[in-house]
Coordinates of C-alpha atoms in Angstrom, one line a residue:
M176 CA 102.7 55.1 -4.6
N177 CA 99.0 54.2 -5.1
F178 CA 97.2 53.7 -8.4
A179 CA 95.9 57.2 -8.9
D180 CA 99.2 58.9 -7.8
S181 CA 101.1 56.7 -10.3
I182 CA 98.8 57.6 -13.2
V183 CA 99.2 61.3 -12.4
S184 CA 103.0 60.9 -12.2
N185 CA 103.1 59.1 -15.6
L186 CA 101.0 61.7 -17.2
Q187 CA 103.4 64.6 -16.4
R188 CA 105.3 64.2 -19.7
F189 CA 102.1 64.4 -21.7
R190 CA 100.5 67.4 -20.0
P191 CA 100.3 70.9 -21.3
A192 CA 101.0 73.7 -18.8
N193 CA 97.4 74.2 -18.0
L194 CA 96.6 70.6 -17.1
E195 CA 95.6 70.0 -13.5
S196 CA 94.9 66.6 -11.9
Q197 CA 93.2 65.5 -8.7
T198 CA 92.8 62.2 -6.9
T199 CA 90.4 61.0 -4.4
A200 CA 90.9 58.4 -1.7
D201 CA 88.2 56.1 -3.0
T202 CA 89.6 53.6 -5.6
G203 CA 86.6 51.3 -5.8
H204 CA 84.4 53.1 -8.3
V205 CA 84.3 52.7 -12.1
E206 CA 86.8 55.6 -12.4
R207 CA 89.4 53.4 -10.9
G208 CA 91.2 55.6 -8.5
G209 CA 89.0 58.7 -8.8
L210 CA 91.4 60.2 -11.3
R211 CA 89.9 63.2 -13.1
L212 CA 91.9 65.2 -15.6
H213 CA 90.8 68.9 -16.1
A214 CA 92.0 70.2 -19.4
S215 CA 91.3 73.2 -21.5
N216 CA 90.8 73.1 -25.2
A217 CA 94.5 72.4 -25.5
F218 CA 93.3 68.8 -25.8
D219 CA 91.1 67.6 -28.7
D220 CA 89.3 64.3 -28.8
D221 CA 92.2 62.4 -30.4
R222 CA 94.6 63.7 -27.8
M223 CA 92.3 62.6 -25.0
R224 CA 91.9 59.2 -26.5
L225 CA 95.7 58.9 -26.8
I226 CA 96.0 59.7 -23.1
L227 CA 93.2 57.2 -22.3
D228 CA 95.1 54.5 -24.1
R229 CA 98.1 55.2 -21.9
L230 CA 95.8 55.1 -18.9
V231 CA 94.6 51.7 -19.9
S232 CA 98.1 50.4 -20.2
W233 CA 99.2 51.9 -16.9
A234 CA 96.1 50.6 -15.2
S235 CA 96.9 47.1 -16.3
Q236 CA 100.1 47.3 -14.2
F237 CA 98.3 48.3 -11.1
R238 CA 95.5 45.8 -11.5
C239 CA 93.0 48.6 -11.2
S240 CA 93.8 48.8 -7.5
H241 CA 91.7 45.7 -6.8
E242 CA 93.6 42.9 -5.1
H243 CA 91.4 40.3 -6.7
A244 CA 91.6 41.6 -10.2
P245 CA 93.1 39.2 -12.8
P246 CA 96.7 39.9 -14.0
H247 CA 95.6 41.5 -17.3
S248 CA 92.7 43.5 -15.9
V249 CA 92.5 47.1 -17.1
C250 CA 90.2 50.1 -16.6
H251 CA 87.1 49.7 -18.7
S252 CA 86.3 53.3 -18.3
I253 CA 87.9 56.5 -17.0
R254 CA 86.0 59.7 -17.2
I255 CA 87.8 62.7 -18.6
L256 CA 86.3 66.1 -17.9
Y257 CA 87.5 68.9 -20.2
N258 CA 86.2 72.2 -21.4
T259 CA 85.7 73.1 -25.0
K260 CA 84.9 76.8 -25.1
S261 CA 82.9 78.2 -27.9
A262 CA 82.1 81.8 -28.6
H263 CA 79.5 81.6 -26.0
S264 CA 81.8 79.9 -23.4
V265 CA 79.7 76.7 -23.3
S266 CA 81.4 73.8 -21.4
F267 CA 81.0 70.2 -22.2
N268 CA 81.8 67.0 -20.2
T269 CA 82.7 64.0 -22.2
E270 CA 83.1 60.4 -21.2
F271 CA 85.0 57.9 -23.3
T272 CA 84.9 54.1 -22.8
M273 CA 88.0 52.3 -24.0
S274 CA 88.4 48.7 -24.9
S275 CA 90.3 46.5 -22.5
L276 CA 93.6 45.1 -23.4
L277 CA 93.6 41.6 -24.9
Q278 CA 94.7 38.9 -22.5
Y279 CA 97.2 36.1 -23.0
H280 CA 96.6 33.0 -20.9
P281 CA 99.3 30.4 -21.1
S282 CA 98.5 28.5 -17.9
A283 CA 97.4 25.3 -19.7
A284 CA 100.7 25.2 -21.6
L285 CA 102.9 26.1 -18.6
A286 CA 101.9 22.9 -16.9
Y287 CA 104.0 21.0 -19.5
L288 CA 107.2 22.9 -18.9
A289 CA 109.8 22.0 -16.4
D290 CA 109.3 23.6 -12.9
G291 CA 110.8 27.1 -12.9
R292 CA 111.4 27.1 -16.7
F293 CA 109.1 30.0 -17.5
E294 CA 110.3 32.0 -14.5
G295 CA 113.9 31.3 -15.5
L296 CA 113.4 33.1 -18.8
K297 CA 112.6 36.4 -17.1
A298 CA 116.0 38.0 -17.4
D299 CA 116.5 36.9 -21.0
L300 CA 113.1 38.2 -22.1
E301 CA 113.6 41.5 -20.3
N302 CA 117.0 41.9 -21.9
A303 CA 115.4 41.2 -25.3
R304 CA 112.8 43.8 -24.6
D305 CA 115.5 46.4 -23.7
E306 CA 117.3 45.5 -26.9
T307 CA 114.2 45.9 -29.0
L308 CA 113.4 49.3 -27.5
N309 CA 117.1 50.4 -27.8
D310 CA 116.9 49.5 -31.5
V311 CA 114.3 52.3 -31.9
E312 CA 116.7 54.8 -30.4
L313 CA 119.6 53.5 -32.6
W314 CA 117.4 53.8 -35.7
Q315 CA 116.2 57.3 -34.8
S316 CA 119.7 58.5 -34.0
G317 CA 120.9 57.9 -37.6
A318 CA 124.1 56.3 -36.2
A319 CA 125.9 53.5 -37.9
V320 CA 124.0 50.2 -37.6
P321 CA 126.2 47.2 -36.6
P322 CA 126.4 44.6 -39.4
A323 CA 124.5 42.0 -37.3
K324 CA 121.5 44.4 -37.1
D325 CA 121.5 45.4 -40.7
P326 CA 118.8 45.9 -41.9
L327 CA 117.2 47.6 -38.9
D328 CA 113.5 48.3 -39.4
A329 CA 112.5 49.3 -35.9
G330 CA 110.4 52.3 -37.0
F331 CA 107.1 50.4 -36.6
I332 CA 107.3 50.5 -32.8
Q333 CA 106.9 54.2 -32.3
W334 CA 105.0 54.9 -35.5
P335 CA 101.4 54.7 -34.2
E336 CA 102.2 57.1 -31.4
E337 CA 104.0 59.5 -33.8
L338 CA 101.0 59.5 -36.2
L339 CA 98.6 60.3 -33.4
L340 CA 100.8 63.1 -32.1
D341 CA 101.1 64.4 -35.6
L342 CA 97.3 64.4 -35.8
N343 CA 97.0 66.3 -32.6
E344 CA 99.6 68.9 -33.5
N345 CA 98.9 69.4 -37.2
G346 CA 95.2 68.5 -37.6
D347 CA 94.0 68.7 -41.2
N348 CA 97.7 68.8 -42.4
S349 CA 98.6 65.6 -40.6
L350 CA 99.1 62.3 -42.4
V351 CA 96.1 60.7 -40.7
A352 CA 93.9 63.5 -42.0
R353 CA 95.3 63.3 -45.5
I354 CA 94.6 59.6 -45.5
E355 CA 91.1 60.1 -44.3
N356 CA 90.4 62.9 -46.8
C357 CA 91.8 60.8 -49.7
A358 CA 89.7 57.8 -48.6
A359 CA 86.5 60.0 -48.4
R360 CA 87.2 61.2 -52.0
I361 CA 87.6 57.6 -53.3
R362 CA 84.4 56.5 -51.5
E363 CA 82.5 59.4 -53.2
T364 CA 83.9 58.9 -56.7
A365 CA 84.1 55.1 -57.1
D366 CA 82.0 52.1 -56.2
G367 CA 84.8 49.6 -56.4
V368 CA 88.4 49.7 -55.3
V369 CA 91.1 47.2 -56.3
I370 CA 94.0 46.9 -53.9
L371 CA 97.2 45.8 -55.6
G372 CA 99.9 44.4 -53.5
I373 CA 101.6 41.2 -52.3
G374 CA 102.7 40.0 -48.9
G375 CA 102.7 42.8 -46.3
S376 CA 101.4 45.2 -49.0
Y377 CA 97.9 43.7 -48.8
M378 CA 97.7 41.0 -46.2
G379 CA 97.3 43.5 -43.3
M380 CA 94.4 45.2 -45.0
K381 CA 92.7 41.9 -45.8
A382 CA 93.1 40.9 -42.1
M383 CA 91.5 44.1 -40.9
F384 CA 88.6 44.1 -43.3
D385 CA 87.8 40.4 -42.9
A386 CA 87.8 40.9 -39.1
L387 CA 85.9 44.2 -39.1
G388 CA 83.9 44.4 -42.3
H389 CA 80.6 42.8 -43.3
P390 CA 81.3 39.2 -44.3
Y391 CA 79.3 39.7 -47.5
H392 CA 80.3 43.3 -48.1
N393 CA 80.5 43.1 -51.9
E394 CA 77.0 41.6 -52.1
L395 CA 75.4 44.6 -50.5
S396 CA 73.9 47.6 -52.3
R397 CA 75.9 50.9 -52.2
S398 CA 73.5 52.3 -49.6
E399 CA 73.7 49.2 -47.4
R400 CA 77.5 49.5 -47.6
N401 CA 77.2 53.1 -46.4
G402 CA 78.9 54.3 -49.6
V403 CA 82.0 52.1 -49.0
P404 CA 83.2 50.7 -52.4
R405 CA 83.3 47.0 -53.1
I406 CA 86.8 45.7 -52.1
Y407 CA 88.9 43.5 -54.3
Y408 CA 92.5 42.3 -54.0
E409 CA 94.9 41.6 -56.9
G410 CA 98.6 41.7 -57.6
W411 CA 99.3 39.0 -55.0
N412 CA 99.8 36.3 -57.6
V413 CA 100.3 35.8 -61.4
D414 CA 97.0 34.1 -62.3
S415 CA 95.8 35.2 -65.7
D416 CA 92.3 33.8 -65.4
Q417 CA 91.6 35.5 -62.0
Q418 CA 93.0 38.8 -63.0
K419 CA 91.2 38.8 -66.3
A420 CA 87.9 38.1 -64.6
L421 CA 88.3 41.1 -62.3
L422 CA 89.4 43.3 -65.2
N423 CA 86.3 42.3 -67.2
L424 CA 84.0 42.8 -64.2
C425 CA 85.3 46.4 -63.6
E426 CA 85.2 47.2 -67.3
Q427 CA 81.7 45.9 -67.7
R428 CA 80.5 48.2 -64.9
A429 CA 81.9 51.2 -66.7
V430 CA 80.7 50.2 -70.2
C431 CA 77.2 49.3 -69.1
A432 CA 76.7 52.5 -67.2
T433 CA 74.6 55.2 -68.9
D434 CA 77.0 57.7 -67.3
N435 CA 80.5 56.5 -66.5
T436 CA 81.3 59.7 -64.5
V437 CA 79.1 58.5 -61.6
A438 CA 80.5 56.5 -58.7
D439 CA 78.5 53.3 -59.5
A440 CA 80.4 53.0 -62.8
R441 CA 83.9 53.7 -61.5
T442 CA 86.7 51.6 -60.1
A443 CA 89.6 53.1 -58.1
V444 CA 93.0 51.4 -57.7
I445 CA 95.4 51.6 -54.7
V446 CA 98.7 50.2 -55.8
I447 CA 101.1 49.3 -52.9
S448 CA 104.8 48.6 -53.5
K449 CA 107.8 50.1 -51.7
S450 CA 110.2 49.8 -54.6
G451 CA 107.7 49.3 -57.5
G452 CA 109.9 46.4 -58.7
T453 CA 107.9 43.5 -57.3
M454 CA 106.9 41.6 -60.5
E455 CA 103.4 40.4 -59.4
T456 CA 102.2 43.8 -58.4
A457 CA 103.9 45.7 -61.2
V458 CA 102.3 43.4 -63.9
S459 CA 98.9 43.8 -62.3
F460 CA 99.2 47.6 -62.1
R461 CA 100.0 47.8 -65.8
N462 CA 96.8 46.0 -66.6
F463 CA 94.6 47.9 -64.2
R464 CA 96.1 51.3 -65.0
A465 CA 95.4 50.7 -68.7
L466 CA 91.8 49.9 -67.8
I467 CA 91.3 53.0 -65.6
E468 CA 92.9 55.3 -68.2
R469 CA 91.0 53.8 -71.1
Q470 CA 87.6 54.1 -69.4
F471 CA 88.0 57.3 -67.4
G472 CA 90.6 59.4 -69.2
D473 CA 92.2 62.2 -67.2
D474 CA 90.2 61.2 -64.1
A475 CA 92.6 58.3 -63.8
K476 CA 94.9 60.7 -62.0
R477 CA 92.3 60.9 -59.2
L478 CA 91.3 57.2 -59.3
I479 CA 94.8 55.8 -59.0
V480 CA 96.5 56.2 -55.7
P481 CA 100.1 54.8 -55.2
V482 CA 101.6 53.9 -51.8
T483 CA 105.3 53.6 -52.3
G484 CA 108.8 54.5 -51.1
D485 CA 110.3 58.0 -51.5
S486 CA 112.4 56.6 -54.4
G487 CA 112.1 53.7 -56.8
K488 CA 110.3 52.7 -59.9
L489 CA 106.7 53.3 -58.7
R490 CA 107.7 56.7 -57.3
D491 CA 109.2 57.8 -60.6
L492 CA 106.2 56.5 -62.5
S493 CA 103.9 58.4 -60.1
N494 CA 105.8 61.6 -60.4
E495 CA 105.6 61.5 -64.2
A496 CA 101.9 60.5 -64.3
G497 CA 100.9 63.3 -61.9
F498 CA 98.6 61.3 -59.7
E499 CA 96.7 63.5 -57.3
D500 CA 97.5 61.6 -54.2
V501 CA 100.7 59.6 -53.5
F502 CA 101.5 58.3 -50.1
S503 CA 104.9 57.3 -48.8
I504 CA 105.9 54.2 -47.0
P505 CA 108.2 55.4 -44.2
D506 CA 111.8 54.5 -44.1
G507 CA 112.7 52.0 -41.3
I508 CA 109.5 50.0 -41.6
G509 CA 109.6 46.8 -43.6
G510 CA 106.7 45.5 -45.6
R511 CA 105.4 42.9 -43.1
F512 CA 105.6 45.5 -40.3
S513 CA 103.8 48.2 -42.4
V514 CA 100.2 47.4 -41.6
L515 CA 99.7 50.6 -39.6
T516 CA 101.4 52.9 -42.1
P517 CA 99.6 54.2 -45.3
V518 CA 100.1 50.6 -46.6
G519 CA 97.2 49.4 -44.4
L520 CA 95.6 52.6 -43.2
L521 CA 94.6 54.1 -46.6
P522 CA 92.7 51.0 -47.8
A523 CA 91.3 50.6 -44.3
A524 CA 90.0 54.2 -44.3
V525 CA 88.5 53.7 -47.8
A526 CA 86.7 50.6 -46.3
G527 CA 85.2 52.8 -43.6
L528 CA 87.3 51.5 -40.7
N529 CA 88.3 53.8 -37.9
V530 CA 92.1 54.1 -38.4
R531 CA 92.5 56.3 -35.3
Q532 CA 91.2 53.5 -33.2
L533 CA 93.6 51.0 -34.9
L534 CA 96.5 53.3 -34.0
Q535 CA 95.3 53.8 -30.4
G536 CA 95.1 50.1 -29.9
A537 CA 98.7 49.7 -31.1
V538 CA 99.8 52.5 -28.8
A539 CA 98.1 50.8 -25.8
M540 CA 99.9 47.5 -26.6
T541 CA 103.3 49.2 -27.0
D542 CA 102.9 50.9 -23.6
H543 CA 101.8 47.6 -22.1
F544 CA 104.9 46.0 -23.6
R545 CA 107.2 48.7 -22.3
H546 CA 106.0 48.8 -18.7
A547 CA 104.1 45.6 -17.7
D548 CA 106.1 43.1 -15.7
Y549 CA 107.1 39.7 -17.0
G550 CA 104.4 37.2 -16.1
S551 CA 101.7 39.8 -16.8
N552 CA 103.1 41.1 -20.1
A553 CA 101.3 39.6 -23.1
V554 CA 104.2 40.2 -25.5
L555 CA 107.0 38.8 -23.3
D556 CA 104.9 35.9 -22.0
Y557 CA 103.8 34.9 -25.4
T558 CA 107.4 35.0 -26.7
A559 CA 108.7 33.0 -23.7
V560 CA 106.2 30.2 -24.0
G561 CA 106.8 29.7 -27.7
H562 CA 110.5 29.8 -27.3
A563 CA 110.6 27.4 -24.3
F564 CA 108.5 24.7 -26.1
E565 CA 110.6 25.0 -29.3
V566 CA 113.9 24.7 -27.5
D567 CA 112.9 22.2 -24.8
Q568 CA 110.4 19.9 -26.5
G569 CA 111.0 20.4 -30.2
L570 CA 107.6 22.0 -30.8
T571 CA 108.6 23.8 -34.0
T572 CA 105.0 24.1 -35.5
R573 CA 103.0 26.9 -34.0
I574 CA 99.3 26.6 -34.6
L575 CA 97.3 29.8 -34.4
S576 CA 93.8 28.4 -33.9
T577 CA 91.3 31.1 -34.8
W578 CA 87.7 30.6 -33.7
G579 CA 84.7 31.8 -35.6
S580 CA 85.1 33.2 -39.1
K581 CA 86.6 36.6 -38.7
L582 CA 90.2 36.1 -37.8
E583 CA 91.6 33.7 -40.4
A584 CA 93.2 36.5 -42.4
V585 CA 94.8 37.8 -39.2
G586 CA 96.5 34.4 -38.9
L587 CA 97.6 34.4 -42.5
W588 CA 99.1 37.9 -42.0
Y589 CA 101.0 36.4 -38.9
D590 CA 102.2 33.4 -40.9
Q591 CA 104.1 35.8 -43.2
L592 CA 105.3 37.9 -40.3
L593 CA 106.8 35.0 -38.3
S594 CA 108.1 33.1 -41.4
E595 CA 110.0 36.0 -43.0
S596 CA 111.3 37.3 -39.7
L597 CA 112.6 34.2 -38.0
G598 CA 112.9 31.6 -40.7
K599 CA 116.6 32.1 -41.2
H600 CA 119.9 30.2 -40.7
E601 CA 118.0 26.9 -40.8
K602 CA 116.1 27.9 -37.7
G603 CA 112.7 29.3 -36.9
A604 CA 109.3 27.8 -36.0
T605 CA 106.7 27.1 -38.8
P606 CA 103.4 29.0 -38.3
L607 CA 100.1 27.5 -39.4
T608 CA 96.7 29.2 -39.2
V609 CA 93.6 27.1 -38.7
V610 CA 89.9 28.1 -38.5
N611 CA 87.7 26.3 -36.0
T612 CA 85.4 24.6 -35.9
R613 CA 86.0 24.2 -39.6
D614 CA 89.4 22.7 -39.4
L615 CA 88.6 20.4 -36.5
H616 CA 87.2 18.3 -39.4
S617 CA 90.5 18.2 -41.2
R618 CA 93.7 19.3 -39.5
G619 CA 92.1 18.6 -36.1
Q620 CA 92.9 14.9 -36.4
Q621 CA 96.6 15.7 -36.9
H622 CA 96.6 18.0 -34.0
Q623 CA 94.9 15.5 -31.7
E624 CA 96.8 12.4 -32.5
G625 CA 99.6 13.3 -34.9
R626 CA 103.3 14.2 -34.4
R627 CA 104.0 16.0 -31.1
D628 CA 105.6 19.0 -32.6
K629 CA 102.8 21.6 -32.2
L630 CA 102.1 24.4 -29.8
I631 CA 98.4 25.5 -30.2
T632 CA 97.5 29.1 -29.4
N633 CA 93.8 29.9 -29.6
L634 CA 92.8 33.3 -30.9
L635 CA 89.4 33.9 -29.3
P636 CA 87.1 36.6 -30.6
G637 CA 85.3 37.6 -27.4
A638 CA 81.8 39.0 -27.3
P639 CA 80.0 39.1 -30.7
N640 CA 79.3 42.6 -32.2
S641 CA 75.7 41.9 -32.9
D642 CA 72.8 40.2 -31.1
P643 CA 73.6 36.5 -31.3
L644 CA 71.5 34.0 -33.1
T645 CA 69.8 31.3 -31.1
L646 CA 68.9 27.8 -32.0
P647 CA 65.2 27.6 -32.8
E648 CA 62.8 24.9 -31.6
R649 CA 61.0 22.6 -34.1
E650 CA 58.0 20.3 -33.6
D651 CA 59.5 17.5 -35.6
D652 CA 62.9 17.5 -33.8
H653 CA 64.3 14.8 -36.2
D654 CA 67.8 16.2 -35.6
Q655 CA 67.2 16.0 -31.8
L656 CA 68.4 19.5 -31.2
N657 CA 65.3 20.7 -29.2
K658 CA 67.2 19.9 -26.0
F659 CA 69.5 22.8 -27.0
A660 CA 66.7 25.1 -28.3
G661 CA 67.2 28.7 -27.2
Y662 CA 71.0 28.3 -26.9
P663 CA 72.8 31.3 -28.4
L664 CA 75.4 30.4 -31.1
P665 CA 78.3 31.9 -29.0
K666 CA 77.4 29.4 -26.3
I667 CA 77.7 26.5 -28.8
L668 CA 81.0 27.9 -30.0
Q669 CA 82.3 28.1 -26.5
A670 CA 81.3 24.5 -25.8
A671 CA 83.4 23.6 -28.9
I672 CA 86.4 25.7 -27.6
D673 CA 86.2 24.1 -24.2
G674 CA 85.7 20.6 -25.5
T675 CA 88.7 20.9 -27.9
N676 CA 91.0 22.3 -25.2
Q677 CA 89.9 19.5 -22.9
A678 CA 90.6 16.9 -25.6
Y679 CA 94.1 18.3 -26.1
A680 CA 94.7 18.3 -22.4
D681 CA 93.6 14.8 -22.0
D682 CA 96.4 13.8 -24.4
N683 CA 99.0 16.1 -22.9
R684 CA 99.0 18.5 -25.8
P685 CA 99.8 22.1 -24.7
T686 CA 97.5 25.0 -25.5
A687 CA 97.4 28.7 -24.7
D688 CA 94.8 31.5 -25.3
I689 CA 94.9 35.0 -26.7
L690 CA 91.5 36.4 -25.7
L691 CA 90.1 39.6 -27.3
P692 CA 87.4 41.4 -25.3
T693 CA 85.7 41.8 -28.7
V694 CA 86.7 42.3 -32.3
N695 CA 86.9 46.0 -33.1
E696 CA 89.6 48.4 -34.5
H697 CA 91.1 49.0 -31.1
T698 CA 91.6 45.3 -30.3
I699 CA 92.8 44.5 -33.9
G700 CA 95.4 47.3 -33.5
Q701 CA 96.5 45.6 -30.3
V702 CA 96.8 42.2 -32.0
F703 CA 99.0 43.6 -34.8
Q704 CA 101.3 45.4 -32.4
M705 CA 101.5 42.5 -30.0
L706 CA 102.5 40.0 -32.7
M707 CA 105.0 42.3 -34.4
L708 CA 106.7 43.1 -31.1
A709 CA 106.7 39.4 -30.0
T710 CA 108.3 38.5 -33.3
V711 CA 111.1 41.0 -32.9
V712 CA 111.7 40.2 -29.3
E713 CA 112.1 36.5 -30.1
G714 CA 114.5 37.4 -32.9
R715 CA 116.7 39.3 -30.4
L716 CA 116.3 36.4 -27.9
V717 CA 117.7 33.8 -30.3
G718 CA 120.2 36.0 -32.1
T719 CA 118.3 36.1 -35.5
N720 CA 117.8 39.5 -37.1
P721 CA 114.0 39.7 -37.4
Y722 CA 114.3 42.4 -40.1
G723 CA 115.0 41.7 -43.8
Q724 CA 114.1 38.6 -45.9
P725 CA 117.0 37.6 -48.0
G726 CA 115.4 34.3 -48.9
V727 CA 112.5 36.0 -50.6
E728 CA 114.9 38.0 -52.8
A729 CA 116.4 34.8 -54.2
Y730 CA 113.2 33.8 -56.1
K731 CA 112.7 37.3 -57.4
K732 CA 116.2 37.4 -58.8
N733 CA 115.7 34.0 -60.6
M734 CA 112.3 35.0 -61.8
N735 CA 113.6 38.1 -63.5
A736 CA 116.5 36.2 -64.9
N737 CA 114.2 33.6 -66.4
L738 CA 112.0 36.2 -68.0
S739 CA 115.0 38.1 -69.4
Q740 CA 116.0 35.0 -71.4
G741 CA 112.8 35.4 -73.5

């Protein structure tokens, strides 16, 4: 079966009755196999993008029908022709360009494993993938969960696809549309939003916004922010000075405004807690709720938006208070896996991010995980390499080395994900996020000449999103940089990346790369889903339940007991 025929075959389960498909013999053009899908208005734009994500994933398996294409190459563009008929029967042709899938390159690390070691893990990794996917079916079936798998929070795997299908089928009544509408209302009515949460309840949002937002967002004027509120995070600690400073700042804006009904004077609060019983977030919410109610009266019902479970303290409080919008955290998705639920999507939408693209990126990665072969499967290969070095060489510290300034919070989100999922039974690797080149001047010494217990994975940001700065020339040249004048900063960063990897290689220290084509919503969605899937697969591989976090509950219990003593 050739590339185009395989794509058509795979599409059958997603086509409405009036979908037709054609193929051409020429597979060398940008359309990668000549595939054209002719669809009526049964497809809207979001449905077409969902199909395109699937095409991207399937294309990666067939190497885009080019025998010299790299293992992770994908279609950069597939043209979809479809008709949208208005009252005047006007037809439109639309072309979408999708992001490539991220790539995982472990070749530099594989050289330090025994011959055949990576290949020898193939069956175990494929079995772990099957178990991970079968867990979804078990969870969806409602059948009894074996004690070894309890809790079973496998709902995150299918969730992005389910949300996009819900959007396609239910439109304005879908959860995505509700999130977007609520976010638009918050942007219109408030110029600041405080996101209250701890752990997975806020770290995913911070990872997204740090990666995708303006690095000095809160310093910009409202018009320069395109109406997006200033973004603040609280409820992730118990720090009286810091919380008081933010409360005072928000109150001062309201008090000093000549009219506190306008957006510039107002602050909204998104409080995120599945149970409502997490002390740090609950304490913060009391304080910020009091501020919002004191300054804005009945409008507090529109300015406070809880994201919580269908039962629990925060749900009961929300029902009694009558908040206009309350979003549910779905069952079967734990906090650290919840970034693509309303936990992350609502604040992301408020911040002006494209939540549909985040979901589409996750769908593309899930399909890649399901169907790509071992050896060209980013999830399985990443898991295998980390596991082999931990078991064979005692490399129990996993460094996620982020380059540039955008991705540190992604690494900190992953630190929680890996630690809480696999740090059990006196096992589990220790994750550590670094930012380079900054940390080459601190931790870099330890990584270069310290204990040999580290596997370093570079998270590379790809092409910049704006025209790059260049190094200017100066007449004085006291710093002797004129020889590099005209060099773009990405070239200088790449020289640092290559030089660092070479230094590690010269001392036989293993490195691998996760390469993003660029940093946008689609690729960040891919990163989230890849790392969540890899974490679960590794848990199944080593016999550790990746869901639940009993060790975290211990401190909460003791904290409450100490407070109860007065």
